[in-house]
């Protein structure tokens, strides 16, 4: 098991009077030293230009030299194939900082690759991998990952041993040689890296109709023919000895490289992306027992003697004792015969235990199927929250969908007005609701006050009751004729936010004797929060409509209310709208717009993203690259914003501007593909301001551009995405813009933290995972908010899991997580690499030895080891897995 290691490098400024520091980049020379130097030297020149004070150069290395160079520290960075990187990571602790984007083919960009197994198209005797038996086969090289190793693993999965399966097996040394030998008929079949066949076909060397692909795989979005799994492309990695500040600067420069850059064209790449997960490569090498896993699982006689010599000595002594007690054993055999009846009883007991275990497994399976049905029901309701047009229809449809669940007998939703229930929504009218509206949950004389729903409203929390529990009925308020079929009830307060007052109550009755599962309750609470948010949104829309009809003079206040709605959804988006409004106003003034037009422009800029209120959190707050479906949902916000405002006369002009603020000048925008002057001028201004702010602000996985880079980008897209006249004005007025550098997507309140944690949540404990910790540690801006860090390692937990099973171990870890949450409610908590936990606090937190004694670990053999770091925003930290917990530091750079 890997253990967390935090390694820090102190950032020391360079003395500008010294000559540039030389930085070596080791390159795995797969095509020959001269060719690889020619391919990658432009990348070294690019880094030299991007990082003043450093001079980068390329060092070509073969398979043997690259290990020596890393071990001796003769290079600072290394670029090698995925398998070689995994070997260097395992043996020398190198750390990936970026993954290249393959641009070897025109208009094709991929970050993954695999292998393709093929033969000539006219070889009808070879249709599957099994047909390769006793055939002549060729691969590229024994250490070529794409040209042999991934194919080897695929053959192994089909129970094929290459050394015994083929009539002959040889290497061609290059991808092109393997293809030529197969087409010439010298060998029957071969394997090469993906994109090789397409590249040779593009060059006219072969035709794709000349080959047949064996064991072909279909992977959505992957553009090349494929026979194996996909694996991440070549990574750029930093050595352990490389200064952290230099590592971060090189990573940022590589991620900023464009496909059109000369360095990218020279290397046949399309730039670089954030480092991918290389665990699939580890798994591949481990399956094949090659590379760093060559000796994995081997155990020699010498190892046995060295580790178990005491046990062997005891066994020898026992053997001698056995010889002396042989006579006594003869006498004991007679006694054993009398124990046969007891053994028979034990056998019967064992059979009973097996039957009980089988019953438990079946129960767990039924429970998983039950929870899956609940997830499907909740997913349907989430779809209603997006598409509903009225609150009444929404709440009725929610009850209808809940009624389709096989165990839910009844569902109703009640809304509060002045702390009284004035209206109840349900899809089942066969159950009578006694009494007259309104229902008062605080009136002890009312039957409604004894219901679980009343308790949920008054205490503002979830309430569950099971039939017969404490002698109370679960439905004292409902029709007496229907009580008996219900076995349990759950009532949940409808709140737009966790600490807000309830807007109503959501009650679900089940016919399941066991009542509600903990995971089920958690899903229903999440659903109740979403419904509460929807109720609040509909009510806010109603209030906005009333304000428009009754008090037109409050127009400005209404605009601020809309802005607050955006802020409630996502404070990062709210800050974005204010900045877009500021930039738009500057551009509008330079254009000479009238005061009325400037006001309209500023209001439209503030509300341009109002339609994102209907965008699901899973899309709006997603910190990574959006899928095509995500992007389609995002694009709906322009139409949604228009629909929200167009029906109100005073907002019609705003609605038209908002509708078209994502149109492109060349007609390729959305939603109506307008072009040129067809797009309203104010919408064209907001488009430029919106894009400028997006370029100059940090995102979780994308660093912001500098002011000059952003202005250059606007000019580059002038005439295609943007109106040239607007761009010309924007470049003039925004050249002196003060760009806030502290803007990021870090959650600023509890609600945002809860929604944001969806993307970085550890499924077992609910804490943040190591990916989110990596982000914070590598961001000076985020790190500056925290003062200290404690690393906790659960010692002996693997042994506990072996004795008691993983399920018991998981429950023990959940108890420990709950204890940490209770002790440090204001800190950020992480679960990292299995048995490690991290506490990050904004103020200093002292953890003494007695604080590490957790009751949940009593009599378990599990203990907690702790280490502490006083965080410094001038220090760069990153994670690394080792055999035991260490905190290493390295001072880099040149002193002042």
Tab-separated table of C-alpha atoms in Angstrom, residues 10 34 36 55 112 122-123 137 174 178 204 361 369 378 384 395 449-450 456 464 513 549 591 600 612 758 788 800 893:
chain	number	residue	atom	x	y	z
A	10	UNK	CA	11.307	26.436	-1.601
A	34	UNK	CA	19.514	12.968	-34.334
A	36	UNK	CA	14.555	12.947	-31.779
A	55	UNK	CA	17.990	27.588	-20.972
A	112	UNK	CA	-4.742	8.035	-25.447
A	122	UNK	CA	-7.106	-11.103	-48.581
A	123	UNK	CA	-6.191	-13.549	-45.770
A	137	UNK	CA	3.742	-12.924	-36.171
A	174	UNK	CA	9.994	0.169	-36.456
A	178	UNK	CA	6.018	-4.339	-39.367
A	204	UNK	CA	0.014	7.086	-49.679
A	361	UNK	CA	-25.646	-12.407	0.462
A	369	UNK	CA	-31.416	-3.616	-6.411
A	378	UNK	CA	-34.669	10.307	-8.212
A	384	UNK	CA	-38.730	17.185	-14.062
A	395	UNK	CA	-45.105	19.034	-7.445
A	449	UNK	CA	-49.729	18.100	14.710
A	450	UNK	CA	-49.153	14.404	15.568
A	456	UNK	CA	-40.295	17.826	10.459
A	464	UNK	CA	-38.679	8.887	10.116
A	513	UNK	CA	-41.265	-3.542	6.641
A	549	UNK	CA	-47.101	44.340	-12.915
A	591	UNK	CA	-18.463	53.517	-28.473
A	600	UNK	CA	-29.443	48.712	-20.612
A	612	UNK	CA	-27.927	29.062	-15.874
A	758	UNK	CA	-19.710	16.027	-5.796
A	788	UNK	CA	-1.519	24.231	8.994
A	800	UNK	CA	-7.700	-5.633	10.561
A	893	UNK	CA	16.880	28.034	-7.249
